[in-house]
Amino acid sequence: MDTIIKKITNSPEDKEVYQQAAQIIHNGGLVAFPTETVYGLGADAMNKAAAAQIYQAKGRPSDNPLIIHIAEVEELGRVAEEVNEKAKKLMKEFWPGPLTLIFRKKKEVPFETTGGLDTVAVRMPSHPVAQKLIKESRTVIAAPSANTSGKPSPTQASHVKEDLYGKIDMLIDGGNVGIGIESTIMDMTVEPPMLLRPGYITMPMLEQAIGKIQVDPFLAGDMKEPVKPKAPGMKYRHYAPKAELFIVEGELSQVVAKINYLAEEKRKQGYKIGIIATEETKGFYCGDSVRVIGTRKDEASIAKHLFSVLREFDKMGTEYIFSEAFSEENLGQAIMNRLIKAAGHQIIRL
Ligand code: AMP
Ligand code: MG
């Protein structure tokens, strides 16, 4: 299949793009589109066959449920049961925005969309392209990240093209996304509500809005027995670059010295090396494959470039990547969650 690629130009011509995309969704096809977090791969969430196609295009395990994207609060009633007061508070505070909430599902929502679960994940994106597409489609749209399963999530249209060209009907190019990591996921079916995946909406922000929350023990990662995550998708090795990635953690000057040492060792053995640095440290590294991920003064800048830096190293044929660790406070929790997964838990602690 040829994938139709259309750019959003903020001109009257965009109307036709949305109409064409909505028609594809209506007919059970697949459309990739930008959201404020990452690019999503959308299909009609209420259409079994369409939802099933998403798994095929991504090579996604069928037990990994999809997030349903809505454009108006009223649409929540079509898919979710028992929306409690705390959920309403979070919606009021953070929707539209990068927060996904888990509810009991309405029976009309197909199990193909929920990966066989009785619960459903719902989010209202704030990105204008996502909003317009959902409204024009007159349905709710199931959309996981628009990457091949296991690869870093797509933050630009070119990433989607690399992974899914020829496997999906249409790609709407709305430029680079703003946030760069996936939504925060909160399970609202338990009390206190439980954080299943950290994201741009941080724990202090959530607790400010609704008081105490619990954290999925899987996220803490310090259990003696292996535990299963409540969000099935969290168990897979994710975001993985082709290279072996190591995170080096400790006092920053020691981290820089250790990374230089390790990189030089691998370089001497003939490997292609990449280093993930920050504005604050870039000047201290030797070699030409240093990539600045952002500044330590603004965690959002690090989140925004994380996946694109990993993809860039893939393109360069990098074999070993060494990355500095970041603080796990606030947004750092989400950044380190993604980075540690990308590294397959290879952390060197100094
Ligand atoms: P993605 O859209 O690719 O970021 O993946 C969606 C994430 O949401 C995955 O980690 C899923 O496991 C999680 N998710 C979706 N629906 C549910 C649900 N009903 N219960 C728990 N986690 C869910
Ligand atoms: Mg994903």
mmCIF file of C-alpha atoms and ligand atoms in Angstrom:
data_model
loop_
_atom_site.group_PDB
_atom_site.id
_atom_site.type_symbol
_atom_site.label_atom_id
_atom_site.label_comp_id
_atom_site.label_asym_id
_atom_site.label_seq_id
_atom_site.Cartn_x
_atom_site.Cartn_y
_atom_site.Cartn_z
ATOM 1 C CA MET A 1 0.000 0.000 0.000
ATOM 2 C CA ASP A 2 1.154 3.562 -0.672
ATOM 3 C CA THR A 3 0.924 5.800 2.360
ATOM 4 C CA ILE A 4 -0.623 9.209 1.666
ATOM 5 C CA ILE A 5 1.489 11.892 3.361
ATOM 6 C CA LYS A 6 -0.080 15.326 3.867
ATOM 7 C CA LYS A 7 1.418 18.379 5.582
ATOM 8 C CA ILE A 8 -0.602 20.700 7.760
ATOM 9 C CA THR A 9 0.006 24.208 6.416
ATOM 10 C CA ASN A 10 -2.424 26.198 8.560
ATOM 11 C CA SER A 11 -4.213 27.300 5.419
ATOM 12 C CA PRO A 12 -7.741 26.589 4.123
ATOM 13 C CA GLU A 13 -6.333 23.528 2.292
ATOM 14 C CA ASP A 14 -5.987 21.733 5.639
ATOM 15 C CA LYS A 15 -9.747 21.176 5.614
ATOM 16 C CA GLU A 16 -9.384 18.635 2.804
ATOM 17 C CA VAL A 17 -6.605 16.833 4.697
ATOM 18 C CA TYR A 18 -8.858 16.380 7.732
ATOM 19 C CA GLN A 19 -11.763 15.261 5.546
ATOM 20 C CA GLN A 20 -9.642 12.684 3.756
ATOM 21 C CA ALA A 21 -8.174 11.397 7.035
ATOM 22 C CA ALA A 22 -11.606 11.211 8.673
ATOM 23 C CA GLN A 23 -12.932 9.229 5.721
ATOM 24 C CA ILE A 24 -10.066 6.730 6.119
ATOM 25 C CA ILE A 25 -10.801 6.368 9.843
ATOM 26 C CA HIS A 26 -14.505 5.977 9.049
ATOM 27 C CA ASN A 27 -13.678 3.184 6.560
ATOM 28 C CA GLY A 28 -11.622 1.301 9.149
ATOM 29 C CA GLY A 29 -8.185 2.481 7.964
ATOM 30 C CA LEU A 30 -5.104 3.768 9.800
ATOM 31 C CA VAL A 31 -3.974 7.403 10.059
ATOM 32 C CA ALA A 32 -0.845 8.596 11.908
ATOM 33 C CA PHE A 33 -1.134 12.100 13.381
ATOM 34 C CA PRO A 34 0.732 14.387 15.773
ATOM 35 C CA THR A 35 -0.313 14.818 19.389
ATOM 36 C CA GLU A 36 1.430 16.984 21.989
ATOM 37 C CA THR A 37 3.214 13.906 23.429
ATOM 38 C CA VAL A 38 4.347 11.777 20.431
ATOM 39 C CA TYR A 39 2.856 10.855 17.028
ATOM 40 C CA GLY A 40 -0.105 8.463 17.338
ATOM 41 C CA LEU A 41 -1.316 5.734 14.993
ATOM 42 C CA GLY A 42 -5.093 6.153 14.897
ATOM 43 C CA ALA A 43 -8.043 3.947 14.022
ATOM 44 C CA ASP A 44 -11.736 3.935 14.926
ATOM 45 C CA ALA A 45 -11.674 2.673 18.528
ATOM 46 C CA MET A 46 -15.181 1.212 18.257
ATOM 47 C CA ASN A 47 -14.329 -0.859 15.146
ATOM 48 C CA LYS A 48 -12.798 -4.259 16.046
ATOM 49 C CA ALA A 49 -11.159 -4.884 12.713
ATOM 50 C CA ALA A 50 -9.660 -1.392 12.580
ATOM 51 C CA ALA A 51 -8.211 -1.708 16.085
ATOM 52 C CA ALA A 52 -6.779 -5.112 15.191
ATOM 53 C CA GLN A 53 -4.999 -3.558 12.189
ATOM 54 C CA ILE A 54 -3.070 -1.219 14.482
ATOM 55 C CA TYR A 55 -1.405 -4.202 16.157
ATOM 56 C CA GLN A 56 -0.471 -5.614 12.795
ATOM 57 C CA ALA A 57 1.061 -2.422 11.423
ATOM 58 C CA LYS A 58 3.149 -1.870 14.569
ATOM 59 C CA GLY A 59 3.970 -5.502 15.243
ATOM 60 C CA ARG A 60 2.482 -4.840 18.693
ATOM 61 C CA PRO A 61 1.760 -7.741 21.073
ATOM 62 C CA SER A 62 -2.033 -8.206 21.154
ATOM 63 C CA ASP A 63 -2.202 -8.007 24.976
ATOM 64 C CA ASN A 64 -0.967 -4.414 24.947
ATOM 65 C CA PRO A 65 -4.083 -2.194 25.081
ATOM 66 C CA LEU A 66 -4.586 1.040 23.151
ATOM 67 C CA ILE A 67 -5.383 4.500 24.497
ATOM 68 C CA ILE A 68 -8.670 5.996 23.243
ATOM 69 C CA HIS A 69 -8.406 9.657 22.237
ATOM 70 C CA ILE A 70 -11.457 11.895 22.599
ATOM 71 C CA ALA A 71 -12.069 15.525 21.649
ATOM 72 C CA GLU A 72 -14.934 16.418 24.032
ATOM 73 C CA VAL A 73 -15.647 15.376 27.616
ATOM 74 C CA GLU A 74 -19.108 14.121 26.544
ATOM 75 C CA GLU A 75 -17.421 11.375 24.500
ATOM 76 C CA LEU A 76 -16.059 9.831 27.688
ATOM 77 C CA GLY A 77 -19.552 8.487 28.450
ATOM 78 C CA ARG A 78 -19.467 6.382 25.273
ATOM 79 C CA VAL A 79 -16.469 4.355 26.433
ATOM 80 C CA ALA A 80 -16.115 4.584 30.243
ATOM 81 C CA GLU A 81 -18.178 3.610 33.311
ATOM 82 C CA GLU A 82 -17.883 5.009 36.836
ATOM 83 C CA VAL A 83 -16.087 8.316 36.364
ATOM 84 C CA ASN A 84 -15.482 9.266 40.001
ATOM 85 C CA GLU A 85 -14.913 12.692 41.598
ATOM 86 C CA LYS A 86 -11.120 12.384 41.605
ATOM 87 C CA ALA A 87 -11.137 11.540 37.905
ATOM 88 C CA LYS A 88 -13.324 14.580 37.254
ATOM 89 C CA LYS A 89 -10.860 16.747 39.162
ATOM 90 C CA LEU A 90 -7.925 15.448 37.106
ATOM 91 C CA MET A 91 -9.856 15.970 33.876
ATOM 92 C CA LYS A 92 -10.704 19.519 34.882
ATOM 93 C CA GLU A 93 -7.092 20.248 35.771
ATOM 94 C CA PHE A 94 -5.182 18.474 32.991
ATOM 95 C CA TRP A 95 -7.493 17.856 29.978
ATOM 96 C CA PRO A 96 -6.927 18.504 27.221
ATOM 97 C CA GLY A 97 -3.373 17.393 27.856
ATOM 98 C CA PRO A 98 -0.858 14.572 28.375
ATOM 99 C CA LEU A 99 -2.763 12.575 31.015
ATOM 100 C CA THR A 100 -4.393 9.180 30.338
ATOM 101 C CA LEU A 101 -7.012 7.858 32.772
ATOM 102 C CA ILE A 102 -8.089 4.228 33.189
ATOM 103 C CA PHE A 103 -11.779 3.457 33.822
ATOM 104 C CA ARG A 104 -14.048 0.401 33.700
ATOM 105 C CA LYS A 105 -14.991 0.014 30.041
ATOM 106 C CA LYS A 106 -18.446 0.239 28.495
ATOM 107 C CA LYS A 107 -19.414 -3.042 26.862
ATOM 108 C CA GLU A 108 -19.545 -1.353 23.436
ATOM 109 C CA VAL A 109 -15.759 -0.890 23.490
ATOM 110 C CA PRO A 110 -14.278 -3.903 21.677
ATOM 111 C CA PHE A 111 -11.727 -6.079 23.483
ATOM 112 C CA GLU A 112 -9.477 -5.604 20.441
ATOM 113 C CA THR A 113 -9.059 -1.992 21.611
ATOM 114 C CA THR A 114 -8.476 -2.837 25.286
ATOM 115 C CA GLY A 115 -6.174 -5.805 24.719
ATOM 116 C CA GLY A 116 -8.760 -8.081 26.319
ATOM 117 C CA LEU A 117 -9.091 -6.001 29.525
ATOM 118 C CA ASP A 118 -12.350 -4.873 31.202
ATOM 119 C CA THR A 119 -10.843 -1.424 31.610
ATOM 120 C CA VAL A 120 -10.230 1.309 29.073
ATOM 121 C CA ALA A 121 -7.558 4.017 28.831
ATOM 122 C CA VAL A 122 -8.779 7.460 27.719
ATOM 123 C CA ARG A 123 -7.050 10.751 26.953
ATOM 124 C CA MET A 124 -8.048 14.104 25.497
ATOM 125 C CA PRO A 125 -5.085 15.441 23.520
ATOM 126 C CA SER A 126 -4.489 19.192 23.333
ATOM 127 C CA HIS A 127 -2.726 19.197 19.955
ATOM 128 C CA PRO A 128 -4.919 21.089 17.466
ATOM 129 C CA VAL A 129 -4.309 18.548 14.671
ATOM 130 C CA ALA A 130 -5.344 15.639 16.915
ATOM 131 C CA GLN A 131 -8.421 17.538 18.089
ATOM 132 C CA LYS A 132 -9.526 18.439 14.563
ATOM 133 C CA LEU A 133 -9.007 14.899 13.293
ATOM 134 C CA ILE A 134 -11.073 13.366 16.121
ATOM 135 C CA LYS A 135 -13.880 15.902 15.635
ATOM 136 C CA GLU A 136 -13.946 15.450 11.867
ATOM 137 C CA SER A 137 -13.980 11.639 12.274
ATOM 138 C CA ARG A 138 -17.117 11.759 14.486
ATOM 139 C CA THR A 139 -15.815 8.810 16.490
ATOM 140 C CA VAL A 140 -13.259 8.175 19.217
ATOM 141 C CA ILE A 141 -9.786 7.221 18.027
ATOM 142 C CA ALA A 142 -7.622 4.439 19.432
ATOM 143 C CA ALA A 143 -4.001 5.459 19.039
ATOM 144 C CA PRO A 144 -0.777 4.002 20.406
ATOM 145 C CA SER A 145 2.518 5.627 19.492
ATOM 146 C CA ALA A 146 3.107 5.492 15.714
ATOM 147 C CA ASN A 147 6.358 3.509 15.784
ATOM 148 C CA THR A 148 7.287 -0.101 15.149
ATOM 149 C CA SER A 149 6.800 -1.876 18.465
ATOM 150 C CA GLY A 150 9.960 -1.696 20.586
ATOM 151 C CA LYS A 151 11.567 1.233 18.738
ATOM 152 C CA PRO A 152 11.869 4.749 20.170
ATOM 153 C CA SER A 153 8.544 6.626 19.984
ATOM 154 C CA PRO A 154 8.163 9.033 17.031
ATOM 155 C CA THR A 155 8.414 12.753 17.702
ATOM 156 C CA GLN A 156 8.553 13.856 14.021
ATOM 157 C CA ALA A 157 6.682 12.788 10.898
ATOM 158 C CA SER A 158 9.947 11.432 9.424
ATOM 159 C CA HIS A 159 10.182 8.913 12.300
ATOM 160 C CA VAL A 160 6.708 7.585 11.460
ATOM 161 C CA LYS A 161 7.673 7.345 7.793
ATOM 162 C CA GLU A 162 10.808 5.342 8.658
ATOM 163 C CA ASP A 163 8.782 2.789 10.618
ATOM 164 C CA LEU A 164 5.366 2.594 8.988
ATOM 165 C CA TYR A 165 5.554 3.754 5.363
ATOM 166 C CA GLY A 166 3.587 1.308 3.231
ATOM 167 C CA LYS A 167 1.861 -0.207 6.276
ATOM 168 C CA ILE A 168 -0.647 2.578 7.013
ATOM 169 C CA ASP A 169 -3.111 4.537 4.876
ATOM 170 C CA MET A 170 -2.124 8.077 5.768
ATOM 171 C CA LEU A 171 0.349 10.206 7.718
ATOM 172 C CA ILE A 172 -0.537 13.761 8.711
ATOM 173 C CA ASP A 173 2.685 15.764 9.072
ATOM 174 C CA GLY A 174 2.095 18.428 11.702
ATOM 175 C CA GLY A 175 5.760 19.138 12.459
ATOM 176 C CA ASN A 176 7.702 18.209 15.584
ATOM 177 C CA VAL A 177 5.769 17.428 18.773
ATOM 178 C CA GLY A 178 6.104 19.629 21.856
ATOM 179 C CA ILE A 179 6.581 17.231 24.774
ATOM 180 C CA GLY A 180 8.346 14.235 23.268
ATOM 181 C CA ILE A 181 7.462 11.487 25.781
ATOM 182 C CA GLU A 182 4.199 9.600 26.163
ATOM 183 C CA SER A 183 1.335 10.572 28.465
ATOM 184 C CA THR A 184 1.212 9.959 32.206
ATOM 185 C CA ILE A 185 -1.146 7.019 32.928
ATOM 186 C CA MET A 186 -3.338 6.938 36.070
ATOM 187 C CA ASP A 187 -5.565 3.999 37.035
ATOM 188 C CA MET A 188 -8.763 5.553 38.433
ATOM 189 C CA THR A 189 -10.419 2.179 39.176
ATOM 190 C CA VAL A 190 -8.449 1.753 42.418
ATOM 191 C CA GLU A 191 -8.294 3.825 45.595
ATOM 192 C CA PRO A 192 -6.035 5.693 46.001
ATOM 193 C CA PRO A 193 -5.619 6.121 42.234
ATOM 194 C CA MET A 194 -2.420 4.517 40.937
ATOM 195 C CA LEU A 195 0.324 5.881 38.702
ATOM 196 C CA LEU A 196 1.079 3.255 36.021
ATOM 197 C CA ARG A 197 3.383 5.254 33.742
ATOM 198 C CA PRO A 198 5.163 8.519 34.589
ATOM 199 C CA GLY A 199 4.918 11.329 32.039
ATOM 200 C CA TYR A 200 4.805 15.077 31.607
ATOM 201 C CA ILE A 201 2.121 15.407 34.323
ATOM 202 C CA THR A 202 4.269 14.656 37.359
ATOM 203 C CA MET A 203 3.477 13.050 40.740
ATOM 204 C CA PRO A 204 3.563 16.382 42.619
ATOM 205 C CA MET A 205 1.121 17.835 40.061
ATOM 206 C CA LEU A 206 -1.241 14.853 40.472
ATOM 207 C CA GLU A 207 -1.051 14.922 44.285
ATOM 208 C CA GLN A 208 -1.655 18.643 44.312
ATOM 209 C CA ALA A 209 -4.923 17.997 42.456
ATOM 210 C CA ILE A 210 -6.301 14.885 44.224
ATOM 211 C CA GLY A 211 -4.142 14.168 47.274
ATOM 212 C CA LYS A 212 -2.383 10.880 47.925
ATOM 213 C CA ILE A 213 -1.753 8.570 44.982
ATOM 214 C CA GLN A 214 -0.073 5.154 44.884
ATOM 215 C CA VAL A 215 2.598 4.041 42.434
ATOM 216 C CA ASP A 216 2.530 0.720 40.577
ATOM 217 C CA PRO A 217 5.140 -1.383 42.474
ATOM 218 C CA PHE A 218 6.527 -2.384 39.071
ATOM 219 C CA LEU A 219 7.693 1.212 38.555
ATOM 220 C CA ALA A 220 9.652 1.271 41.775
ATOM 221 C CA GLY A 221 11.546 -1.714 40.408
ATOM 222 C CA ASP A 222 13.029 -2.622 43.796
ATOM 223 C CA MET A 223 10.861 -5.689 44.493
ATOM 224 C CA LYS A 224 12.664 -8.916 45.355
ATOM 225 C CA GLU A 225 10.111 -10.953 43.404
ATOM 226 C CA PRO A 226 9.548 -9.915 39.800
ATOM 227 C CA VAL A 227 6.167 -8.113 39.603
ATOM 228 C CA LYS A 228 3.882 -7.647 36.620
ATOM 229 C CA PRO A 229 3.108 -4.046 35.675
ATOM 230 C CA LYS A 230 -0.574 -3.028 35.654
ATOM 231 C CA ALA A 231 -0.100 -1.330 32.265
ATOM 232 C CA PRO A 232 0.712 -4.366 30.112
ATOM 233 C CA GLY A 233 2.817 -2.280 27.733
ATOM 234 C CA MET A 234 5.317 -1.401 30.468
ATOM 235 C CA LYS A 235 6.747 -4.921 30.566
ATOM 236 C CA TYR A 236 8.194 -4.888 27.066
ATOM 237 C CA ARG A 237 11.691 -3.690 26.215
ATOM 238 C CA HIS A 238 10.829 -0.360 24.719
ATOM 239 C CA TYR A 239 12.323 2.641 23.080
ATOM 240 C CA ALA A 240 15.335 0.563 22.232
ATOM 241 C CA PRO A 241 17.991 1.919 19.923
ATOM 242 C CA LYS A 242 19.958 -0.629 17.863
ATOM 243 C CA ALA A 243 23.078 0.197 19.868
ATOM 244 C CA GLU A 244 23.842 -1.065 23.351
ATOM 245 C CA LEU A 245 23.051 1.794 25.684
ATOM 246 C CA PHE A 246 24.677 2.313 29.080
ATOM 247 C CA ILE A 247 23.624 4.932 31.629
ATOM 248 C CA VAL A 248 26.325 6.283 33.918
ATOM 249 C CA GLU A 249 25.112 7.646 37.248
ATOM 250 C CA GLY A 250 26.979 9.577 39.932
ATOM 251 C CA GLU A 251 28.637 12.899 40.599
ATOM 252 C CA LEU A 252 28.663 14.764 37.276
ATOM 253 C CA SER A 253 32.423 15.317 36.854
ATOM 254 C CA GLN A 254 33.054 11.626 37.631
ATOM 255 C CA VAL A 255 30.322 10.639 35.184
ATOM 256 C CA VAL A 256 31.984 12.647 32.407
ATOM 257 C CA ALA A 257 35.371 11.076 33.163
ATOM 258 C CA LYS A 258 33.910 7.554 33.208
ATOM 259 C CA ILE A 259 32.014 8.065 29.929
ATOM 260 C CA ASN A 260 35.163 9.402 28.238
ATOM 261 C CA TYR A 261 37.079 6.380 29.505
ATOM 262 C CA LEU A 262 34.461 3.816 28.409
ATOM 263 C CA ALA A 263 33.953 5.488 25.025
ATOM 264 C CA GLU A 264 37.688 5.548 24.344
ATOM 265 C CA GLU A 265 37.968 1.870 25.266
ATOM 266 C CA LYS A 266 35.258 0.878 22.792
ATOM 267 C CA ARG A 267 36.609 3.231 20.122
ATOM 268 C CA LYS A 268 39.999 1.548 20.341
ATOM 269 C CA GLN A 269 38.272 -1.789 19.730
ATOM 270 C CA GLY A 270 36.881 -0.316 16.511
ATOM 271 C CA TYR A 271 33.270 0.311 17.563
ATOM 272 C CA LYS A 272 31.106 3.289 16.623
ATOM 273 C CA ILE A 273 30.407 5.298 19.772
ATOM 274 C CA GLY A 274 27.720 7.797 20.752
ATOM 275 C CA ILE A 275 27.586 10.006 23.829
ATOM 276 C CA ILE A 276 24.439 11.608 25.245
ATOM 277 C CA ALA A 277 25.494 14.869 26.873
ATOM 278 C CA THR A 278 23.837 18.052 28.136
ATOM 279 C CA GLU A 279 24.508 21.744 27.416
ATOM 280 C CA GLU A 280 26.352 21.826 30.730
ATOM 281 C CA THR A 281 28.757 18.978 29.903
ATOM 282 C CA LYS A 282 29.152 18.886 26.115
ATOM 283 C CA GLY A 283 32.501 20.690 26.206
ATOM 284 C CA PHE A 284 34.077 18.011 28.407
ATOM 285 C CA TYR A 285 33.737 15.084 26.015
ATOM 286 C CA CYS A 286 36.240 13.989 23.405
ATOM 287 C CA GLY A 287 35.276 12.721 19.954
ATOM 288 C CA ASP A 288 32.755 13.736 17.341
ATOM 289 C CA SER A 289 29.704 11.678 18.249
ATOM 290 C CA VAL A 290 28.480 13.737 21.171
ATOM 291 C CA ARG A 291 24.785 14.671 21.058
ATOM 292 C CA VAL A 292 23.272 17.291 23.330
ATOM 293 C CA ILE A 293 19.914 16.078 24.621
ATOM 294 C CA GLY A 294 18.971 19.347 26.363
ATOM 295 C CA THR A 295 19.870 21.428 29.368
ATOM 296 C CA ARG A 296 19.817 20.337 33.008
ATOM 297 C CA LYS A 297 18.167 23.678 33.804
ATOM 298 C CA ASP A 298 15.055 22.644 31.844
ATOM 299 C CA GLU A 299 14.020 18.972 32.089
ATOM 300 C CA ALA A 300 11.380 19.498 29.388
ATOM 301 C CA SER A 301 14.173 20.108 26.874
ATOM 302 C CA ILE A 302 15.629 16.681 27.734
ATOM 303 C CA ALA A 303 12.254 14.910 27.413
ATOM 304 C CA LYS A 304 11.682 16.568 24.062
ATOM 305 C CA HIS A 305 14.890 15.307 22.449
ATOM 306 C CA LEU A 306 15.308 11.897 24.099
ATOM 307 C CA PHE A 307 13.726 9.740 21.392
ATOM 308 C CA SER A 308 15.043 11.745 18.428
ATOM 309 C CA VAL A 309 18.614 11.455 19.752
ATOM 310 C CA LEU A 310 18.231 7.658 20.055
ATOM 311 C CA ARG A 311 16.904 7.485 16.489
ATOM 312 C CA GLU A 312 19.751 9.667 15.234
ATOM 313 C CA PHE A 313 22.305 7.259 16.677
ATOM 314 C CA ASP A 314 20.481 4.383 14.958
ATOM 315 C CA LYS A 315 20.814 6.150 11.633
ATOM 316 C CA MET A 316 24.533 6.703 12.165
ATOM 317 C CA GLY A 317 25.058 3.014 12.837
ATOM 318 C CA THR A 318 26.211 3.646 16.405
ATOM 319 C CA GLU A 319 27.080 0.444 18.292
ATOM 320 C CA TYR A 320 27.589 1.700 21.863
ATOM 321 C CA ILE A 321 25.874 4.696 23.436
ATOM 322 C CA PHE A 322 26.868 6.134 26.813
ATOM 323 C CA SER A 323 24.422 8.490 28.508
ATOM 324 C CA GLU A 324 24.585 10.632 31.587
ATOM 325 C CA ALA A 325 21.848 9.880 34.152
ATOM 326 C CA PHE A 326 19.334 12.537 35.162
ATOM 327 C CA SER A 327 17.563 13.422 38.382
ATOM 328 C CA GLU A 328 14.421 11.338 39.006
ATOM 329 C CA GLU A 329 12.515 14.262 40.519
ATOM 330 C CA ASN A 330 9.392 15.627 38.808
ATOM 331 C CA LEU A 331 9.602 15.203 35.021
ATOM 332 C CA GLY A 332 12.905 13.386 35.586
ATOM 333 C CA GLN A 333 10.886 10.354 36.732
ATOM 334 C CA ALA A 334 9.438 9.969 33.224
ATOM 335 C CA ILE A 335 12.765 10.699 31.516
ATOM 336 C CA MET A 336 14.654 8.095 33.542
ATOM 337 C CA ASN A 337 11.807 5.569 33.130
ATOM 338 C CA ARG A 338 12.212 5.779 29.324
ATOM 339 C CA LEU A 339 16.009 5.955 29.355
ATOM 340 C CA ILE A 340 16.402 2.971 31.706
ATOM 341 C CA LYS A 341 14.100 0.903 29.489
ATOM 342 C CA ALA A 342 15.982 1.951 26.378
ATOM 343 C CA ALA A 343 19.149 0.793 28.137
ATOM 344 C CA GLY A 344 17.602 -2.533 29.096
ATOM 345 C CA HIS A 345 18.475 -1.593 32.727
ATOM 346 C CA GLN A 346 22.239 -1.322 32.074
ATOM 347 C CA ILE A 347 23.242 1.296 34.634
ATOM 348 C CA ILE A 348 26.794 1.926 35.803
ATOM 349 C CA ARG A 349 26.665 3.442 39.310
ATOM 350 C CA LEU A 350 29.789 5.296 40.424
HETATM 351 P P1 AMP B 1 1.257 3.736 23.858
HETATM 352 O O1 AMP B 1 0.002 4.380 23.365
HETATM 353 O O2 AMP B 1 2.049 3.075 22.790
HETATM 354 O O3 AMP B 1 2.015 4.706 24.686
HETATM 355 O O4 AMP B 1 0.808 2.574 24.823
HETATM 356 C C1 AMP B 1 -0.314 2.688 25.665
HETATM 357 C C2 AMP B 1 0.026 2.305 27.083
HETATM 358 O O5 AMP B 1 -1.181 2.365 27.833
HETATM 359 C C3 AMP B 1 0.579 0.893 27.221
HETATM 360 O O6 AMP B 1 1.623 0.866 28.173
HETATM 361 C C4 AMP B 1 -0.630 0.143 27.735
HETATM 362 O O7 AMP B 1 -0.265 -1.007 28.453
HETATM 363 C C5 AMP B 1 -1.337 1.179 28.588
HETATM 364 N N1 AMP B 1 -2.772 0.907 28.731
HETATM 365 C C6 AMP B 1 -3.732 1.078 27.810
HETATM 366 N N2 AMP B 1 -4.936 0.652 28.256
HETATM 367 C C7 AMP B 1 -4.747 0.218 29.517
HETATM 368 C C8 AMP B 1 -5.591 -0.358 30.523
HETATM 369 N N3 AMP B 1 -6.885 -0.555 30.305
HETATM 370 N N4 AMP B 1 -5.026 -0.708 31.695
HETATM 371 C C9 AMP B 1 -3.717 -0.498 31.931
HETATM 372 N N5 AMP B 1 -2.859 0.026 31.016
HETATM 373 C C10 AMP B 1 -3.352 0.374 29.827
HETATM 374 MG MG MG B 2 4.228 3.064 22.487
#
